[in-house]
PDB file of C-alpha atoms in Angstrom:
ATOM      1  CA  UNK A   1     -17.915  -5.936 -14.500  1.00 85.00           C
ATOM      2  CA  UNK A   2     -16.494  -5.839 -11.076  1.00 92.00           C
ATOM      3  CA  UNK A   3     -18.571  -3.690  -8.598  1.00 93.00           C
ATOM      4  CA  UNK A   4     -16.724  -2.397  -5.587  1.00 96.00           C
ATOM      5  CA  UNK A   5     -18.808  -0.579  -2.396  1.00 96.00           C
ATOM      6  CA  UNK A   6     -16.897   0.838   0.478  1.00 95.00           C
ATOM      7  CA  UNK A   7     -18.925   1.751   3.378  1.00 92.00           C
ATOM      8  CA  UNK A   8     -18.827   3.905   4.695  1.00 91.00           C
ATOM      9  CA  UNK A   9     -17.819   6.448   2.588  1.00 92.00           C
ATOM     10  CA  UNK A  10     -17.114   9.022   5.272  1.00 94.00           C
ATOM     11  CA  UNK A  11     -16.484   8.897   8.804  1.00 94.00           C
ATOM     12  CA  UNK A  12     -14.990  10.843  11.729  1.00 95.00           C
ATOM     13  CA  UNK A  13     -13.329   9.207  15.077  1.00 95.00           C
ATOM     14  CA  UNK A  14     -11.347  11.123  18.265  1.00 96.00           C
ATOM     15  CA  UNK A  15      -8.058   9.827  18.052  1.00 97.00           C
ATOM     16  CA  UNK A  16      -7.230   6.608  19.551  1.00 97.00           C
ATOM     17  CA  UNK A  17     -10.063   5.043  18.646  1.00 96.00           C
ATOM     18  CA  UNK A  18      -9.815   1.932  16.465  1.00 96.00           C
ATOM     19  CA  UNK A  19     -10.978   2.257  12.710  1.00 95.00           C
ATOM     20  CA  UNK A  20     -12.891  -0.530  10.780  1.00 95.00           C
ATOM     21  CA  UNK A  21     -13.129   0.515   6.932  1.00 96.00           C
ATOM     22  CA  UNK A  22     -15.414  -2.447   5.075  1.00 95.00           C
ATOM     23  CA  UNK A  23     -15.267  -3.272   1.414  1.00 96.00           C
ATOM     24  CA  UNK A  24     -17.479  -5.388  -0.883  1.00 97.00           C
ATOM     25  CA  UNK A  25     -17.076  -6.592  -4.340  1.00 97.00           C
ATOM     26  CA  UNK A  26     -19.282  -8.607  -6.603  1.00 96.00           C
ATOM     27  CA  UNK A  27     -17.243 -10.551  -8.753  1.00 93.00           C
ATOM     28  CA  UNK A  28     -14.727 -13.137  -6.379  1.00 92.00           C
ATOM     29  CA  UNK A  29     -12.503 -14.764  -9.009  1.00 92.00           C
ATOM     30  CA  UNK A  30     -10.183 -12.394  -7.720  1.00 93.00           C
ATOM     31  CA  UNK A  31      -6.349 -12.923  -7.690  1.00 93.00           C
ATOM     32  CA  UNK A  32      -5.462 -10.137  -5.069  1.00 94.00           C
ATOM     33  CA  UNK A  33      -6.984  -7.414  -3.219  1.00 96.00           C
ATOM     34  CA  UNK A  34      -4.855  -3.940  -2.755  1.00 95.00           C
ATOM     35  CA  UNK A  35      -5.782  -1.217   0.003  1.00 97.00           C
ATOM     36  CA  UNK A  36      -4.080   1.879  -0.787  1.00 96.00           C
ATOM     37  CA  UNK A  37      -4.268   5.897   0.795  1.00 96.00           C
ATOM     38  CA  UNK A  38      -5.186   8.600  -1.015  1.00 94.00           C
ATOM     39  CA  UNK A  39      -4.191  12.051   0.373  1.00 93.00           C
ATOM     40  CA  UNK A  40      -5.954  15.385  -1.099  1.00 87.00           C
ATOM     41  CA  UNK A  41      -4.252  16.490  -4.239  1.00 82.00           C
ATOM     42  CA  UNK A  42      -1.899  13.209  -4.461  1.00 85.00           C
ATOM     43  CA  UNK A  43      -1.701   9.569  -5.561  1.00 87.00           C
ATOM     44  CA  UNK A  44      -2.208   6.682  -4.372  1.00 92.00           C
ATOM     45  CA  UNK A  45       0.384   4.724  -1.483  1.00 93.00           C
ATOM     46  CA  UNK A  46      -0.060   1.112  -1.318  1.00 93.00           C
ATOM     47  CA  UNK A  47      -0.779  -0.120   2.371  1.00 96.00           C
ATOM     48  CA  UNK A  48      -1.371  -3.681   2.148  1.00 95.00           C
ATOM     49  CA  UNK A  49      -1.429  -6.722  -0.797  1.00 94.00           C
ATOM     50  CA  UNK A  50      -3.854  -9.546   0.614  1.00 95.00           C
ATOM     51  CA  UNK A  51      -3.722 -12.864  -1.861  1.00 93.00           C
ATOM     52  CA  UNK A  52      -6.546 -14.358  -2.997  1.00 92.00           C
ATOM     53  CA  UNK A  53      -5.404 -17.569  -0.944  1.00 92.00           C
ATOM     54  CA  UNK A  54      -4.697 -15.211   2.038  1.00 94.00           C
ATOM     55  CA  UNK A  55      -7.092 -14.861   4.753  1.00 94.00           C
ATOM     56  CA  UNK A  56      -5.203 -11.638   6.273  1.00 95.00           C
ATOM     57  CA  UNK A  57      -2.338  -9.837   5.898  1.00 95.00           C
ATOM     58  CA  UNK A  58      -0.564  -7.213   8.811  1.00 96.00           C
ATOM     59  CA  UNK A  59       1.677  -4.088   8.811  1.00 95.00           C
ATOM     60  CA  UNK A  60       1.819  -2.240  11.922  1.00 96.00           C
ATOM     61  CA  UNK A  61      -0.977  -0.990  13.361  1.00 97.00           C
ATOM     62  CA  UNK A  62      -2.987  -1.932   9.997  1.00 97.00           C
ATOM     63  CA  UNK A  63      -4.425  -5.511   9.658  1.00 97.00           C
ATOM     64  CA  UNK A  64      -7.023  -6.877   6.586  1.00 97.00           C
ATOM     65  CA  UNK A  65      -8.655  -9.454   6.112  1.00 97.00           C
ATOM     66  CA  UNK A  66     -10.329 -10.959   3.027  1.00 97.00           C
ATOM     67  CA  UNK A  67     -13.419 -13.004   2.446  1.00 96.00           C
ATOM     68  CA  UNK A  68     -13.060 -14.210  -1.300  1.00 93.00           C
ATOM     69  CA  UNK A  69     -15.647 -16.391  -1.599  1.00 92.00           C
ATOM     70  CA  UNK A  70     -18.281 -13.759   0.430  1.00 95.00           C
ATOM     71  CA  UNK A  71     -16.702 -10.581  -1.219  1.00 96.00           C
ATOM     72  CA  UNK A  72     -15.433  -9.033   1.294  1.00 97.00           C
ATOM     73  CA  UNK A  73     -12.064  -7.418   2.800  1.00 97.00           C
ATOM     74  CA  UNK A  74     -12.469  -5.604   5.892  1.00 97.00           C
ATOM     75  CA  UNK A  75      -9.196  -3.054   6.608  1.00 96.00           C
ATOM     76  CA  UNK A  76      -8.785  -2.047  10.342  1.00 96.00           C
ATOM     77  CA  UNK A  77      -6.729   0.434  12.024  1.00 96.00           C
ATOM     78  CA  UNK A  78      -5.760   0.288  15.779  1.00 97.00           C
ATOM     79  CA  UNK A  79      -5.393   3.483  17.532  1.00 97.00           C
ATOM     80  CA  UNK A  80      -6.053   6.134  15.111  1.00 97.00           C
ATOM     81  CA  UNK A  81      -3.860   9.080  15.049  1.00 97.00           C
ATOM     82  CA  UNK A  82      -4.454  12.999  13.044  1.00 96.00           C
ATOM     83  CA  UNK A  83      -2.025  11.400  10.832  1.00 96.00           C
ATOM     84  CA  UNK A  84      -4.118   8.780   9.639  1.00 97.00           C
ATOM     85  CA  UNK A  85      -6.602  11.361   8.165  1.00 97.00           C
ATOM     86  CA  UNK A  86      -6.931  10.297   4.420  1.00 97.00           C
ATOM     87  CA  UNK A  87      -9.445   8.337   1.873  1.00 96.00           C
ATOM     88  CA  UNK A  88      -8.712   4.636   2.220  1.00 97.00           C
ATOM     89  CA  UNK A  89      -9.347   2.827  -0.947  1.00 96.00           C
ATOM     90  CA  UNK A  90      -9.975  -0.873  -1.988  1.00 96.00           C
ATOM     91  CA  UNK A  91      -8.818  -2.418  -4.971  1.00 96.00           C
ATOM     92  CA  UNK A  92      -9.636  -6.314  -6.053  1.00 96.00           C
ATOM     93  CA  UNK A  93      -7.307  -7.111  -8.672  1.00 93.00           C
ATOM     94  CA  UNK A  94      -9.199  -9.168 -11.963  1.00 87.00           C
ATOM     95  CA  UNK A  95      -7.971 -10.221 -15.143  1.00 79.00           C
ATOM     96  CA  UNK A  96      -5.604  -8.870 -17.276  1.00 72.00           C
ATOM     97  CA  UNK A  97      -3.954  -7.119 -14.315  1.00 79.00           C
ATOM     98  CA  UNK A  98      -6.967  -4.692 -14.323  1.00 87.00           C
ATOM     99  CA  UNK A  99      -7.214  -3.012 -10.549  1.00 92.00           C
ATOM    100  CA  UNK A 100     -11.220  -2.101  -9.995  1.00 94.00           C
ATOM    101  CA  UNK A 101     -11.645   1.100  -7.460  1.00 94.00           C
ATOM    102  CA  UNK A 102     -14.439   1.628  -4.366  1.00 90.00           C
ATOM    103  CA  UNK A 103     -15.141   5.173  -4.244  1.00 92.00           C
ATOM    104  CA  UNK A 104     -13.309   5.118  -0.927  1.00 94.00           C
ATOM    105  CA  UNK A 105     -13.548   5.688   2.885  1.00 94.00           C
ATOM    106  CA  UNK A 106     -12.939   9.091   4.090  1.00 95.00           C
ATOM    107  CA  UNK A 107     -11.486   9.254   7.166  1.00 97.00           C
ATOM    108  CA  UNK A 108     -10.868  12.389   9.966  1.00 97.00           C
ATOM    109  CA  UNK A 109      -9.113  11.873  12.924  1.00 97.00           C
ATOM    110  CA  UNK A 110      -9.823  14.021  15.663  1.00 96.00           C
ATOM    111  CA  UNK A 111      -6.825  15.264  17.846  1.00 95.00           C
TER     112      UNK A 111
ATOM    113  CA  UNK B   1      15.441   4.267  -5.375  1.00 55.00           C
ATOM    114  CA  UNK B   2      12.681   6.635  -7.882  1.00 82.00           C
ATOM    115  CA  UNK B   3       9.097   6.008  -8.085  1.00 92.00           C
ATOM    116  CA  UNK B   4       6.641   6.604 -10.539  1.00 95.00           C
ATOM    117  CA  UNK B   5       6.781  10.014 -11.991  1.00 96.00           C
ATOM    118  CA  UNK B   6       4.062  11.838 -14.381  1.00 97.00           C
ATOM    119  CA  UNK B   7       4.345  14.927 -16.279  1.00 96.00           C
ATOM    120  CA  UNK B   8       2.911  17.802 -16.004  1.00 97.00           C
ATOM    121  CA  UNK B   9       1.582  17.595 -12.744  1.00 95.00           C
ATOM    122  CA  UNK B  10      -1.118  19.887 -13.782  1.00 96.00           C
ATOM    123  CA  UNK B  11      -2.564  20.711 -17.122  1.00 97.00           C
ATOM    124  CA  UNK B  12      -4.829  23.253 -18.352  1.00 97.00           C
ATOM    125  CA  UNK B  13      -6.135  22.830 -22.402  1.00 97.00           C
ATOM    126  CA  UNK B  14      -9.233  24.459 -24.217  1.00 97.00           C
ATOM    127  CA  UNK B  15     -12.056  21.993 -25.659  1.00 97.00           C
ATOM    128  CA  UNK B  16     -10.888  20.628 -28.737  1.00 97.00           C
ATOM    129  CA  UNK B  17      -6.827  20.849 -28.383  1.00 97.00           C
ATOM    130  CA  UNK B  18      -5.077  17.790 -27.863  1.00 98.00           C
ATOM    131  CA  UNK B  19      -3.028  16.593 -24.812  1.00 98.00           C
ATOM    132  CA  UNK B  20       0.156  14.326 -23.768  1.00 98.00           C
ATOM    133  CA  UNK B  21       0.963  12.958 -20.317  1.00 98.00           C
ATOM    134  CA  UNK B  22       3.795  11.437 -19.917  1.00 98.00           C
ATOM    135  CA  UNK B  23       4.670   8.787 -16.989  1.00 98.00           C
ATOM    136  CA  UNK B  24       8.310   7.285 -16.569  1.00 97.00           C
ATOM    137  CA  UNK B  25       7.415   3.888 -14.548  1.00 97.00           C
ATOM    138  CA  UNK B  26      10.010   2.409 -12.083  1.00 96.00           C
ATOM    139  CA  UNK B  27      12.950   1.662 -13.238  1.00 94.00           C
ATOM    140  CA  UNK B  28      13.179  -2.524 -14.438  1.00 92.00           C
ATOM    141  CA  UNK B  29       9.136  -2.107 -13.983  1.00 94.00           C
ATOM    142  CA  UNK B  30       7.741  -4.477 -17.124  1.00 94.00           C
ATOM    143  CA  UNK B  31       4.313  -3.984 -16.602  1.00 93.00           C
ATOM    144  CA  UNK B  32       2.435  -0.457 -16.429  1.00 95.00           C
ATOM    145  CA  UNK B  33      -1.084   1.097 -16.109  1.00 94.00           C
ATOM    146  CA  UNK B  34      -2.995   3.641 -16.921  1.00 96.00           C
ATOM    147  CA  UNK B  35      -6.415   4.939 -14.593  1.00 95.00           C
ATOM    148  CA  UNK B  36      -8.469   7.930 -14.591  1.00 96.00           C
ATOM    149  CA  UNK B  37      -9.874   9.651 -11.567  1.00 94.00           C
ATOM    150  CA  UNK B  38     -12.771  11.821 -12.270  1.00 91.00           C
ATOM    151  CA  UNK B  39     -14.303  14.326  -9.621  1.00 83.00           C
ATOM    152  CA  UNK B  40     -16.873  12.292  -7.481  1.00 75.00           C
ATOM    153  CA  UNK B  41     -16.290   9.403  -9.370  1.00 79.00           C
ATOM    154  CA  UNK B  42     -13.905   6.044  -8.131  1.00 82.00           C
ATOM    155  CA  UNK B  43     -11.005   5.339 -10.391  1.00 91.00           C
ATOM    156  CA  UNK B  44     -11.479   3.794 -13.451  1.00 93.00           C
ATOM    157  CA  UNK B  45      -8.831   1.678 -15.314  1.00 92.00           C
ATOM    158  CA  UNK B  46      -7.688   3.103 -18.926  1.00 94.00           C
ATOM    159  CA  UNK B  47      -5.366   0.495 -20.271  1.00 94.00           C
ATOM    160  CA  UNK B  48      -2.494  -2.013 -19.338  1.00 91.00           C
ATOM    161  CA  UNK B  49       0.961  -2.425 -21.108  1.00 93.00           C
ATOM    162  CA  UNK B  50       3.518  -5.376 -20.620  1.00 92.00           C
ATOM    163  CA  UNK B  51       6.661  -4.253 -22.124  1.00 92.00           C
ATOM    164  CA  UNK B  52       5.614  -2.031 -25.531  1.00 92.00           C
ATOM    165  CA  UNK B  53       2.512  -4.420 -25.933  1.00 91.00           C
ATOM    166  CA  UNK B  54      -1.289  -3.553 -24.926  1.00 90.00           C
ATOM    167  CA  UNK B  55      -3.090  -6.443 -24.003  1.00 83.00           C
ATOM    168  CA  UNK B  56      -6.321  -4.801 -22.611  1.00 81.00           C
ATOM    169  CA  UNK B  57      -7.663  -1.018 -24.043  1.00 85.00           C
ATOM    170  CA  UNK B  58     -10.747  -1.875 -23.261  1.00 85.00           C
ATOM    171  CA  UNK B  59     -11.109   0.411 -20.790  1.00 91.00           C
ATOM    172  CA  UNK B  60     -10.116   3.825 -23.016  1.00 94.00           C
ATOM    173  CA  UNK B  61     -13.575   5.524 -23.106  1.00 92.00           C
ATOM    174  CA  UNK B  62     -13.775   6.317 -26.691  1.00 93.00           C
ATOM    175  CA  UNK B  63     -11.531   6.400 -29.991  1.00 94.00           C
ATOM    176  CA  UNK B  64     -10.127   9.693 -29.110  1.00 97.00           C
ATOM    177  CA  UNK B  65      -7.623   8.191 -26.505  1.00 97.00           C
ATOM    178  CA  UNK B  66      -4.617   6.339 -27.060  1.00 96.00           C
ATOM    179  CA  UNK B  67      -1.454   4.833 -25.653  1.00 97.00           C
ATOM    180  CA  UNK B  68       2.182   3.885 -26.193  1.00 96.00           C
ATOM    181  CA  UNK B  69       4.900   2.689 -24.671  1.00 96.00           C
ATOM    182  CA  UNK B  70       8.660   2.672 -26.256  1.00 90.00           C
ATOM    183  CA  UNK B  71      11.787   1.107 -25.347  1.00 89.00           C
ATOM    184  CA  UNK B  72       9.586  -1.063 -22.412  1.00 86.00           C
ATOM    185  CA  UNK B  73       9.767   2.110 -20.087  1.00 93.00           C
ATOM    186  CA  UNK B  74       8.081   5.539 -20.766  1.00 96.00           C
ATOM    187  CA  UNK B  75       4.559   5.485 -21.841  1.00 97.00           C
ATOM    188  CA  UNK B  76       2.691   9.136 -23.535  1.00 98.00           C
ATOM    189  CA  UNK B  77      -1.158   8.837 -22.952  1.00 98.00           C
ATOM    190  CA  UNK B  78      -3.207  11.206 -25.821  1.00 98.00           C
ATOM    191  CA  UNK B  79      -6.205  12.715 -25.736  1.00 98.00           C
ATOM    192  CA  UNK B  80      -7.242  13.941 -28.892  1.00 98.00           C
ATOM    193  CA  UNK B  81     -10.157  16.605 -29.242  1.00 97.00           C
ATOM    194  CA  UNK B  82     -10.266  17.348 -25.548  1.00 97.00           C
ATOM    195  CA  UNK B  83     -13.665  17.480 -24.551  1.00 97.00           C
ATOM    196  CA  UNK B  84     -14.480  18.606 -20.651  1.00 95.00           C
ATOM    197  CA  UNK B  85     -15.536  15.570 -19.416  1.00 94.00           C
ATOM    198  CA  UNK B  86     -12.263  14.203 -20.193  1.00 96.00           C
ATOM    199  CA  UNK B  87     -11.009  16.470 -17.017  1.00 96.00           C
ATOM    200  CA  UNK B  88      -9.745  14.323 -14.236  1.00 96.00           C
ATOM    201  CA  UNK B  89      -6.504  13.003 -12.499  1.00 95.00           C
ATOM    202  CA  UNK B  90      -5.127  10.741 -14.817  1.00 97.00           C
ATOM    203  CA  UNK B  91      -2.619   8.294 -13.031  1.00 96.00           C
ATOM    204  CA  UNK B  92       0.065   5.836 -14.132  1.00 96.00           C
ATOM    205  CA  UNK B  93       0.963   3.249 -12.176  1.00 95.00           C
ATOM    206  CA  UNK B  94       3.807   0.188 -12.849  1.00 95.00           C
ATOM    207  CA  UNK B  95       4.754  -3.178 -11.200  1.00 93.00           C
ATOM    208  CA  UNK B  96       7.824  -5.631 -11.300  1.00 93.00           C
ATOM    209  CA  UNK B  97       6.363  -8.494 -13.775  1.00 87.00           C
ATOM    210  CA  UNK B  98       2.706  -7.619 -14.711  1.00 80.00           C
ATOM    211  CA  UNK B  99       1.700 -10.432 -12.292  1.00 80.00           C
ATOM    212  CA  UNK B 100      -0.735 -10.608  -8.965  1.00 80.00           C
ATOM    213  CA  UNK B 101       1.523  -8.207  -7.456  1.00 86.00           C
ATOM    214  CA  UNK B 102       1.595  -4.574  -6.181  1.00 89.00           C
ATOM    215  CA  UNK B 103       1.015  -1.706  -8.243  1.00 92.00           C
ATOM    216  CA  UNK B 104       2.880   1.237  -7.999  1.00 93.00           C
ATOM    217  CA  UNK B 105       1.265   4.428  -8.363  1.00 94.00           C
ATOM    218  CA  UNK B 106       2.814   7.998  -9.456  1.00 94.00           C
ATOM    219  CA  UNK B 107       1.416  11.292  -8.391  1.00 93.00           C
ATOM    220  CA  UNK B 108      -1.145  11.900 -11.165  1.00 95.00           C
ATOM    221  CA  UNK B 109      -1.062  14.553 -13.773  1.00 97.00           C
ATOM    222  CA  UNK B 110      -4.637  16.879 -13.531  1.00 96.00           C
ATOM    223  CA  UNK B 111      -6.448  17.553 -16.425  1.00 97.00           C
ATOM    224  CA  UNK B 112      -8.497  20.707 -16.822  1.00 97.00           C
ATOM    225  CA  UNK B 113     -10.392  21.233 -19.908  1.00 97.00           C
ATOM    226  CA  UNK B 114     -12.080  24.637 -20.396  1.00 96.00           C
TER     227      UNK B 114
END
């Protein structure tokens, strides 16, 4: 069964700081990883799809990368802003289509 | 164009009654998924339909859940005999082709059993 650790699971930065949110998972026959949002009292908003043949993948000010063979995808975050308050979660995708969940980084901005 | 949609957005049942939730996937979406979110817990996945098929309940947690899907679009997820660990945020999620791609996720229906 896929095991996925997000550390850590809460953190607070002034805004305009960069963010680094890390992710681990035990199991690397993998065929993506997802990082989605997670806002209080809604679903989830996909950020970023990294293949499994993909080293990184970019959108704005949000860049991940992914270590398949080590288990690992790291998701950073240049110069936070308040609106980038939110639990980040981390998402390798196994078999049968089956996403498997971290418990998620918490994140504050501070204005 | 629409995303995923789930109804009710908010449910509240007594132990023993049974429940529906409802989730209309995008539109042309093939594949869709159901995932439970339970208070301190991550999410968990429930089960996964391609079209009106289910190739993979593995992960309903016990004989008192089931699924279907009709017409390849809406799918009704029931939990029989509520019990009050089933409360959680159940969420539906769909994607183009059921392949390595993005899923899609709705806004989650919560579940409240007394």
């Amino acid at each position: 069964k896929q095991e996925v650790t997000q550390i850590p699971a809460a953190l607070s930065v002034p805004e305009g700081e960069n963010l680094v949110l890390n992710c681990s998972f035990t199991d690397s026959a993998i065929y993506n990883l997802q990082w989605f949002r997670q806002d209080p009292g809604k679903g989830l908003t996909s950020l970023l799809l990294i293949q499994s043949s993909q080293r990184e993948q970019t959108s704005g000010r949000l860049n991940a990368s992914l270590d398949k063979s080590s288990g690992r995808s790291t998701l950073y975050i240049a110069a936070s802003q308040p609106g980038d308050s939110a639990t980040y979660l981390c998402a390798p995708l196994g078999g049968n289509n089956r996403l498997a969940f971290g418990k998620g980084n918490q994140v504050v901005v501070i204005p | 164009g629409a995303g995923v949609s789930q109804s009710p957005s908010n449910k509240v049942t007594e132990k023993g009654k049974d429940v529906e939730l409802r989730c209309d996937p995008i539109s042309g979406h093939t594949a869709l998924y159901w995932y439970r979110q339970s208070l301190g817990q991550g999410l968990e996945f429930l089960i996964y339909f391609q079209g009106n098929s289910a190739p993979d309940k593995s992960g309903l947690p016990s004989d008192r859940f089931s699924a279907e899907r009709t017409g390849g679009s809406v799918s009704t997820l029931t939990i029989q005999r509520t019990q009050q660990e089933d409360s959680a945020v159940y969420l539906c999620a769909s994607s183009p082709r059921g392949e390595a791609e993005t899923q899609y996720f709705g806004p989650g229906t919560r579940l409240l059993v007394l």
